[in-house]
PDB file of C-alpha atoms in Angstrom:
ATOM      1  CA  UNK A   1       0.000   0.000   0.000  1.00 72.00           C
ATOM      2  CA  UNK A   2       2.527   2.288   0.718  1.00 81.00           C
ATOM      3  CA  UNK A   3       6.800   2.491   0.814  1.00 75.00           C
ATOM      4  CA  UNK A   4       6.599   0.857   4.433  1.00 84.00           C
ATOM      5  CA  UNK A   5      10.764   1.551   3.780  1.00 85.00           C
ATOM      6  CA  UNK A   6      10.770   5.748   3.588  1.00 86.00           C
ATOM      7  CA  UNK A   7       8.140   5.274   6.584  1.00 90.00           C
ATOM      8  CA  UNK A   8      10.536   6.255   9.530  1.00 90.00           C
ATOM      9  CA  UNK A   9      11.609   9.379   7.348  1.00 91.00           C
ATOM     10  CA  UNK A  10       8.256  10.136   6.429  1.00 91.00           C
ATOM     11  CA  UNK A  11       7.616  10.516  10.242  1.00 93.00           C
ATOM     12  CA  UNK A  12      10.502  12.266  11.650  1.00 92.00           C
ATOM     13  CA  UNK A  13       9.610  14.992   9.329  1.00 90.00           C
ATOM     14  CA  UNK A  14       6.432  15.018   9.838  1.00 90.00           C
ATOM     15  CA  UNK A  15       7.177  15.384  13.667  1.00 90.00           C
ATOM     16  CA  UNK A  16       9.519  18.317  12.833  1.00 87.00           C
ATOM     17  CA  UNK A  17       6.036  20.043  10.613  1.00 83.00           C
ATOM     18  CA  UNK A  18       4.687  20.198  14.179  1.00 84.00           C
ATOM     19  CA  UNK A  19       7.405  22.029  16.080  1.00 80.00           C
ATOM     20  CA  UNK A  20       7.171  24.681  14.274  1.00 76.00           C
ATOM     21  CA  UNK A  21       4.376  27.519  15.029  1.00 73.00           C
ATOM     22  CA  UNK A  22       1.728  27.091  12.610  1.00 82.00           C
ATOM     23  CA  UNK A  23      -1.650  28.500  12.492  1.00 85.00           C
ATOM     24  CA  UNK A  24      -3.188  25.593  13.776  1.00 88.00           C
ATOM     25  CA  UNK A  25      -1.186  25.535  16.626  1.00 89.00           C
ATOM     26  CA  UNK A  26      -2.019  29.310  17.088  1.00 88.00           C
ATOM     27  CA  UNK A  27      -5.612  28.381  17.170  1.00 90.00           C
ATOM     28  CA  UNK A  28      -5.291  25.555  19.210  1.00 93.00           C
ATOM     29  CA  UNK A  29      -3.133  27.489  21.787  1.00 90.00           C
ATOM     30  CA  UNK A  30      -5.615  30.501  22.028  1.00 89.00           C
ATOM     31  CA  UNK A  31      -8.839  28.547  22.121  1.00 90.00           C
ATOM     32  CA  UNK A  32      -7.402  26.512  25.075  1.00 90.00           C
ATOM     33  CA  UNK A  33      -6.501  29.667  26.881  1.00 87.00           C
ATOM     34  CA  UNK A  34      -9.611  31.431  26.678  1.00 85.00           C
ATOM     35  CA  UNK A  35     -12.273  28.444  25.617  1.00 86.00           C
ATOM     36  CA  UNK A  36     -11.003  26.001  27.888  1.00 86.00           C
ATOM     37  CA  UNK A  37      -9.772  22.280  26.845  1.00 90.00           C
ATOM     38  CA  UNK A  38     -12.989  20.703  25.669  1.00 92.00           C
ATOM     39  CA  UNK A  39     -13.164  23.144  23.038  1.00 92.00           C
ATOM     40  CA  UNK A  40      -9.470  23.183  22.176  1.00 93.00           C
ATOM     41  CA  UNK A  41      -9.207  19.427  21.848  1.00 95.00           C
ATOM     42  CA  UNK A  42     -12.591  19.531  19.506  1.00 96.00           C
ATOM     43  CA  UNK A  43     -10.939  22.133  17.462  1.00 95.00           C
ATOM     44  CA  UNK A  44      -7.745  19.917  17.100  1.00 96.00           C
ATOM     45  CA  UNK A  45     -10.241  16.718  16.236  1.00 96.00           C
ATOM     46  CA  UNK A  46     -11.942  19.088  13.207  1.00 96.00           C
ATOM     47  CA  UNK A  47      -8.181  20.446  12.203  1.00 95.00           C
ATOM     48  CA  UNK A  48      -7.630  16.913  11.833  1.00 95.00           C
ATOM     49  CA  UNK A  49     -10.461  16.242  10.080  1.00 95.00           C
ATOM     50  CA  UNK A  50      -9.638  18.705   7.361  1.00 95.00           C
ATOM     51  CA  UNK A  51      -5.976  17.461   7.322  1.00 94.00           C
ATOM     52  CA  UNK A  52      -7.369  14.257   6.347  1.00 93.00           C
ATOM     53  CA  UNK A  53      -9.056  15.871   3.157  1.00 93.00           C
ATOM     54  CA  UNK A  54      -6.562  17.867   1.950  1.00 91.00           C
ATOM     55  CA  UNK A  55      -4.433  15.149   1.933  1.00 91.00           C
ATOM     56  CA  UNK A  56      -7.435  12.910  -0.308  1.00 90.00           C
ATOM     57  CA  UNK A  57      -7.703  16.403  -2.261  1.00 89.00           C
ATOM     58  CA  UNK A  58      -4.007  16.796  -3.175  1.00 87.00           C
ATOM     59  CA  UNK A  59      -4.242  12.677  -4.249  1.00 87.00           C
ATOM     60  CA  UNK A  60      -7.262  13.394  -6.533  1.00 88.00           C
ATOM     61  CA  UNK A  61      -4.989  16.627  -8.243  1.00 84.00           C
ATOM     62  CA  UNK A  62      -7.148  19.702  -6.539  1.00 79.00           C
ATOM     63  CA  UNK A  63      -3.346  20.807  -5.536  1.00 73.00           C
ATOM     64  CA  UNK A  64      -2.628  21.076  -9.217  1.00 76.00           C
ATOM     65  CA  UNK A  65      -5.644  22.755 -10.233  1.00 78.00           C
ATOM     66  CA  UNK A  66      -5.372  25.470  -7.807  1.00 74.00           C
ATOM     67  CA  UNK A  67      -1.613  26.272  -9.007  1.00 74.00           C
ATOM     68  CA  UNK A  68      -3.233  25.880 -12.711  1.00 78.00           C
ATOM     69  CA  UNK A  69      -5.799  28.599 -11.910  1.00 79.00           C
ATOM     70  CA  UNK A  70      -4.492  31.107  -9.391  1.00 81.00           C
ATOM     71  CA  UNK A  71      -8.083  32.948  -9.677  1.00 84.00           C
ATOM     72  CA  UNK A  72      -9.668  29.337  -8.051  1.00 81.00           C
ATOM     73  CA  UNK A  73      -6.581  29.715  -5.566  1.00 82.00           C
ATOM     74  CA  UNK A  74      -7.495  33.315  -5.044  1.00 85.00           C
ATOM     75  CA  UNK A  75     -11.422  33.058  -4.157  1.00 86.00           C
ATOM     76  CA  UNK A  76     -10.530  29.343  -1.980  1.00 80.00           C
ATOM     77  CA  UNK A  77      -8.200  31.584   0.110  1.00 83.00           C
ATOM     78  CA  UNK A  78     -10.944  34.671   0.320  1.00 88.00           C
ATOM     79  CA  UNK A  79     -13.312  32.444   1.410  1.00 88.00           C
ATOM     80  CA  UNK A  80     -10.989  31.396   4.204  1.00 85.00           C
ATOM     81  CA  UNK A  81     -10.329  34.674   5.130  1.00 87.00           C
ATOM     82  CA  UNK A  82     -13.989  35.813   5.223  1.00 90.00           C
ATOM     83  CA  UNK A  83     -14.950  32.694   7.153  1.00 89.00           C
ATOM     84  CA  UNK A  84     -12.444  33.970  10.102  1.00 87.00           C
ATOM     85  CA  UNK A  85     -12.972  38.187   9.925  1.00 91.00           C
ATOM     86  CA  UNK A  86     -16.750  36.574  10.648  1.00 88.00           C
ATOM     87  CA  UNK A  87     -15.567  34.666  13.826  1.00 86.00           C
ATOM     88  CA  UNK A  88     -13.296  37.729  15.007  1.00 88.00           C
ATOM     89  CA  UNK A  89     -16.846  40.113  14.321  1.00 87.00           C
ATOM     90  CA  UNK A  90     -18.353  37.302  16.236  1.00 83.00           C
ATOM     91  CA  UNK A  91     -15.959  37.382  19.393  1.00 80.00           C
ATOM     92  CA  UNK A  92     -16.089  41.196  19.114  1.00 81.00           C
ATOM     93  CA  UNK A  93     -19.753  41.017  19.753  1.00 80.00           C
ATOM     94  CA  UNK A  94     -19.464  38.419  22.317  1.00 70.00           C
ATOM     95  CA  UNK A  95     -20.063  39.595  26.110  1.00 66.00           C
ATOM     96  CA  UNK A  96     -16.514  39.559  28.256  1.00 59.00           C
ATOM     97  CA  UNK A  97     -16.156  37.104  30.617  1.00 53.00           C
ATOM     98  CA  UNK A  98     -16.404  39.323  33.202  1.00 48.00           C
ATOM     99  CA  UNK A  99     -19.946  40.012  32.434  1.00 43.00           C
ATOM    100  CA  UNK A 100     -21.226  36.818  31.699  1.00 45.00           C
ATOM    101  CA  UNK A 101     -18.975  34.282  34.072  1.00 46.00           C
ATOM    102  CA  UNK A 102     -21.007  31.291  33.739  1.00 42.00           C
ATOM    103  CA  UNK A 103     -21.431  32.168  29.840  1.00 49.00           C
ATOM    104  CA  UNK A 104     -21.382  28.319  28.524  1.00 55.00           C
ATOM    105  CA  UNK A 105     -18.300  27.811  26.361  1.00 64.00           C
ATOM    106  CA  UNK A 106     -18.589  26.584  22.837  1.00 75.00           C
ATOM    107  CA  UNK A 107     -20.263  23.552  22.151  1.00 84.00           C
ATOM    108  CA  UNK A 108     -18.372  20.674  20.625  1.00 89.00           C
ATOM    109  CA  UNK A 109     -19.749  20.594  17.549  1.00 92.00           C
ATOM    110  CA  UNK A 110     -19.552  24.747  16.723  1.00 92.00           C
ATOM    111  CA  UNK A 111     -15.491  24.005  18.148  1.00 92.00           C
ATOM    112  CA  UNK A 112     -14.982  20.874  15.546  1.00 95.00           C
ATOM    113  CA  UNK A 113     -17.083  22.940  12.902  1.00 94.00           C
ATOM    114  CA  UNK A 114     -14.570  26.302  13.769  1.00 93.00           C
ATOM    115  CA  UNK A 115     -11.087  24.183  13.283  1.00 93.00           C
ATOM    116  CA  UNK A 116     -12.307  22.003  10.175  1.00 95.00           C
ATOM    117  CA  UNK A 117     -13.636  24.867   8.581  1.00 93.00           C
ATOM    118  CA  UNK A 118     -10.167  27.247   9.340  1.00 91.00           C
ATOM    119  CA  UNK A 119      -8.133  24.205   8.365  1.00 91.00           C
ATOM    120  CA  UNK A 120     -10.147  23.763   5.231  1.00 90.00           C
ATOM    121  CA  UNK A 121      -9.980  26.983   3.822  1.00 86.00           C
ATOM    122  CA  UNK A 122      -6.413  27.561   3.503  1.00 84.00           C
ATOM    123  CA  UNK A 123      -5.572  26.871   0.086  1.00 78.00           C
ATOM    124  CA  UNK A 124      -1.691  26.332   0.860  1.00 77.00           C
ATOM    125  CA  UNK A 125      -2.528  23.161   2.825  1.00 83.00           C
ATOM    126  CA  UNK A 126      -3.210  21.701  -0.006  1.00 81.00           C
ATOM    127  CA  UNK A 127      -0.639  22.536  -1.928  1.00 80.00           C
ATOM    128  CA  UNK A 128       1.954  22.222   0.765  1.00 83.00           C
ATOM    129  CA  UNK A 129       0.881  18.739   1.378  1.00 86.00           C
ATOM    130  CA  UNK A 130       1.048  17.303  -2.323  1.00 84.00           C
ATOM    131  CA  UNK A 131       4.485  18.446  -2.319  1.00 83.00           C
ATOM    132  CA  UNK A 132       5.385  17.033   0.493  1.00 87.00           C
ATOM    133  CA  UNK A 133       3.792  13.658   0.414  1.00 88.00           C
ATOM    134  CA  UNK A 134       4.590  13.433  -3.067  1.00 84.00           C
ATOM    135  CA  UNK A 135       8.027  12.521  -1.748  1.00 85.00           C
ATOM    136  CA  UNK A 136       7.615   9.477  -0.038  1.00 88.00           C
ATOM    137  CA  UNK A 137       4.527   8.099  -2.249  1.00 85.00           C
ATOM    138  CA  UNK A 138       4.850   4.949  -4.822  1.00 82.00           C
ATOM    139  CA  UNK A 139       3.181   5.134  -8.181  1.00 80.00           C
ATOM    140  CA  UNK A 140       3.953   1.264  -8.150  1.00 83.00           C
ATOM    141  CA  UNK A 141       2.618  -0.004  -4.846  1.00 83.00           C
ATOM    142  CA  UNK A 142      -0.967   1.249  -4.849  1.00 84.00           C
ATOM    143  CA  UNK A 143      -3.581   4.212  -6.619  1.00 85.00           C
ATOM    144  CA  UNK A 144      -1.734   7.624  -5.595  1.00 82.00           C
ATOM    145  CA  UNK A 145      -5.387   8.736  -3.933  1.00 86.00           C
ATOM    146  CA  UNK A 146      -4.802   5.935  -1.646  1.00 89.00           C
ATOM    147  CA  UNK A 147      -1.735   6.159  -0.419  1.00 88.00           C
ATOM    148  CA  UNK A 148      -1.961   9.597  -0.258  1.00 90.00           C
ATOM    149  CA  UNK A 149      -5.207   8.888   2.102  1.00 91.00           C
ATOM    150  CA  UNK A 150      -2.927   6.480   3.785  1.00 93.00           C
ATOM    151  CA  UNK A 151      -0.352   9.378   4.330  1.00 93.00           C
ATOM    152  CA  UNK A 152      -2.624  11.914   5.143  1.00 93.00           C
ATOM    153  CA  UNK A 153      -3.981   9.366   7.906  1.00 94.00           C
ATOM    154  CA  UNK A 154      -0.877   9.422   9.612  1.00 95.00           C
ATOM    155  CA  UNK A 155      -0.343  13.151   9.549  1.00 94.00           C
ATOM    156  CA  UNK A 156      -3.824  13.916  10.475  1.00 95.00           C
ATOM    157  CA  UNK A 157      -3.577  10.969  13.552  1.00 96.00           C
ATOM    158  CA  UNK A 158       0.009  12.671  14.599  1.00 94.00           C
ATOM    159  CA  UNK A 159      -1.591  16.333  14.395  1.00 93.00           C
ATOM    160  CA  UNK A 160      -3.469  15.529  16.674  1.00 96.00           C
ATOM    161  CA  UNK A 161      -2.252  13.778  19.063  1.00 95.00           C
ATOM    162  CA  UNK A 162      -0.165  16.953  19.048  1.00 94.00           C
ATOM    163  CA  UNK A 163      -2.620  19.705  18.787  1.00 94.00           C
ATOM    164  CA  UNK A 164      -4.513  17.431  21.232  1.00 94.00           C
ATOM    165  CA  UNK A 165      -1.489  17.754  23.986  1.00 95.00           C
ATOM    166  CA  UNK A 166      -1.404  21.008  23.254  1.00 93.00           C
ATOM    167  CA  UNK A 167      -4.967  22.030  24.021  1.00 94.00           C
ATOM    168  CA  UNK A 168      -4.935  19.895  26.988  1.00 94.00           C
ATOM    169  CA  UNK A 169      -2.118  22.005  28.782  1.00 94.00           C
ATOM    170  CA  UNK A 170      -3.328  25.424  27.419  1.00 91.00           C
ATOM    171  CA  UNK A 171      -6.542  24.730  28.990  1.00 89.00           C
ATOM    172  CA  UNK A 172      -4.930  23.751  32.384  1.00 89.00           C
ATOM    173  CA  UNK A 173      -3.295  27.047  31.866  1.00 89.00           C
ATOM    174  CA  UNK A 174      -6.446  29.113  30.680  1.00 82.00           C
ATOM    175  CA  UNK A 175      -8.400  27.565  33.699  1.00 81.00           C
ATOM    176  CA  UNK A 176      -6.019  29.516  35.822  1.00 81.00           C
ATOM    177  CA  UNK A 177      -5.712  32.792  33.352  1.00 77.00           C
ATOM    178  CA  UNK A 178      -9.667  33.353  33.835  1.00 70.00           C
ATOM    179  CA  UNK A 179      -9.911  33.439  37.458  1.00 70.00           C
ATOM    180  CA  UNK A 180      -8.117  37.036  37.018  1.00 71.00           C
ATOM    181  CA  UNK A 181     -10.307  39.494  36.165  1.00 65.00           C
ATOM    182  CA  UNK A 182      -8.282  41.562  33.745  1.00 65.00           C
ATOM    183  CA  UNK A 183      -7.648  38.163  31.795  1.00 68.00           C
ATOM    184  CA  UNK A 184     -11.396  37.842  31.732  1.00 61.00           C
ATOM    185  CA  UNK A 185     -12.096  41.375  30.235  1.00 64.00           C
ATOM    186  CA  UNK A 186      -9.318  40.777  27.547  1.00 74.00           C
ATOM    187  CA  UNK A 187     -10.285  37.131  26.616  1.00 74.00           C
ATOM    188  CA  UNK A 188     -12.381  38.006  23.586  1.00 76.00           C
ATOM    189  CA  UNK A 189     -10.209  40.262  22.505  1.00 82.00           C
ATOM    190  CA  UNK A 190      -7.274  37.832  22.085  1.00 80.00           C
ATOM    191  CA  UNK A 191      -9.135  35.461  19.838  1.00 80.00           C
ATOM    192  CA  UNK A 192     -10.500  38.079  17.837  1.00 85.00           C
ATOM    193  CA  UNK A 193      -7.096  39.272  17.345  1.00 88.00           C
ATOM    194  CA  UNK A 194      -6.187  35.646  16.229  1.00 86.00           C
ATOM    195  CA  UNK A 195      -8.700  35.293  13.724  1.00 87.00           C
ATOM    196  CA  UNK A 196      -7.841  38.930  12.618  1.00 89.00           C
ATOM    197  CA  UNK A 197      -4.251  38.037  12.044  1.00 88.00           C
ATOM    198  CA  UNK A 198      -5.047  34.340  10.344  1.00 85.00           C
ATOM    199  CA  UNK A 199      -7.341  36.178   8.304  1.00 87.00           C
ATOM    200  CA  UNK A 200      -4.930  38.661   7.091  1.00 89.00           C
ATOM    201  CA  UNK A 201      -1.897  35.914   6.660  1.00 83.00           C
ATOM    202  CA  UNK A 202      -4.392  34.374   4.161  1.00 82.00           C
ATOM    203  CA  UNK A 203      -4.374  37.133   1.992  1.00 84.00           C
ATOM    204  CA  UNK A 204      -0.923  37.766   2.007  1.00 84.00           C
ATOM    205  CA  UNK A 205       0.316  34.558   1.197  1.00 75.00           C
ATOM    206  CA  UNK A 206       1.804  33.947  -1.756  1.00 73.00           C
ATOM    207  CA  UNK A 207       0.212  31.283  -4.275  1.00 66.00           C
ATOM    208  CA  UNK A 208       2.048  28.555  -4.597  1.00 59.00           C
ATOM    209  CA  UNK A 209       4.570  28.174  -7.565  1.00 56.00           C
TER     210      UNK A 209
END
């Protein structure tokens, strides 16, 4: 099925993707500090999820099609960048924490929704991980949509276990941040800010060559 050989490679790099400070892991690190755990980990379960089927997309040639037509890249990435100025106008409107203490937090399924969604809608996923899967994959072995499946399986199952880890501690962490009342009047404010900047990183980035 796949090159069971360039496995070990295939996963020390993929382990390296995750050190570095992505905008998942931005996402997952705010929501646990000012959304709690539950939320984060959901989030990290739908950023998963979306992992998953980029990695089917980029197997089936969307990747290729989106560097073909930079206009299709152009309105996949707007779309993204709408979806999250919505959530910041969203938090905006939100009432602080101080306010409304016993406000319930997200449910699970608007959290899973929120990361899928984010994770979905960045056109450079896509792109980024046809290029990079395209490395270890053999034409010989098995249908590229599969093992790129089989791939993306193992990056979406290692994303978030990480992600997962992540949100777990930031919670723990956030659990202590909202006890202090100037934490709790700022809260909002911080993801808004996050979906402000993600929002305006999709924009800027440069379409893939």
């Amino acid at each position: 099925m796949i090159d069971f050989a360039s496995l070990p490679a295939f996963l020390a790099a993929t382990a390296l993707l995750f050190l570095t400070l992505g905008p998942n892991t931005v996402l997952t690190i705010s929501t646990g500090l000012t959304e709690g755990r539950a939320s984060a980990v959901c989030g990290a379960a739908g950023i998963a999820g979306a992992t998953l089927l980029h990695a089917l997309l980029a197997g089936l040639g969307v990747a290729a099609v989106l560097r073909a037509h930079p206009l299709l890249f152009d309105l996949f990435r707007c779309a993204g960048a709408a979806y999250l100025a919505y959530l910041c106008y969203q938090r905006l409107r939100a009432p602080s924490l101080a306010l409304a203490e016993r406000r319930a937090a997200p449910s699970a399924w608007f959290s899973l929704r929120r990361g899928f969604v984010t994770n979905l809608l960045n056109p450079k996923v896509v792109a980024f991980v046809a290029v990079f899967v395209t490395q270890f994959v053999a034409p010989q072995l098995a249908p590229l949509p599969l093992q790129f499946l089989v791939y993306g399986a193992i990056i979406a199952a290692m994303g978030f276990a990480f992600d997962g880890a992540l949100a777990l501690l930031c919670g723990r962490v956030g659990k202590l941040l909202l006890e202090r009342p100037l934490f709790q009047r700022r809260a909002n404010w911080v993801m808004a800010s996050v979906y402000l900047a993600l929002a305006v990183r999709l924009l800027l980035m440069r379409r893939p060559g």
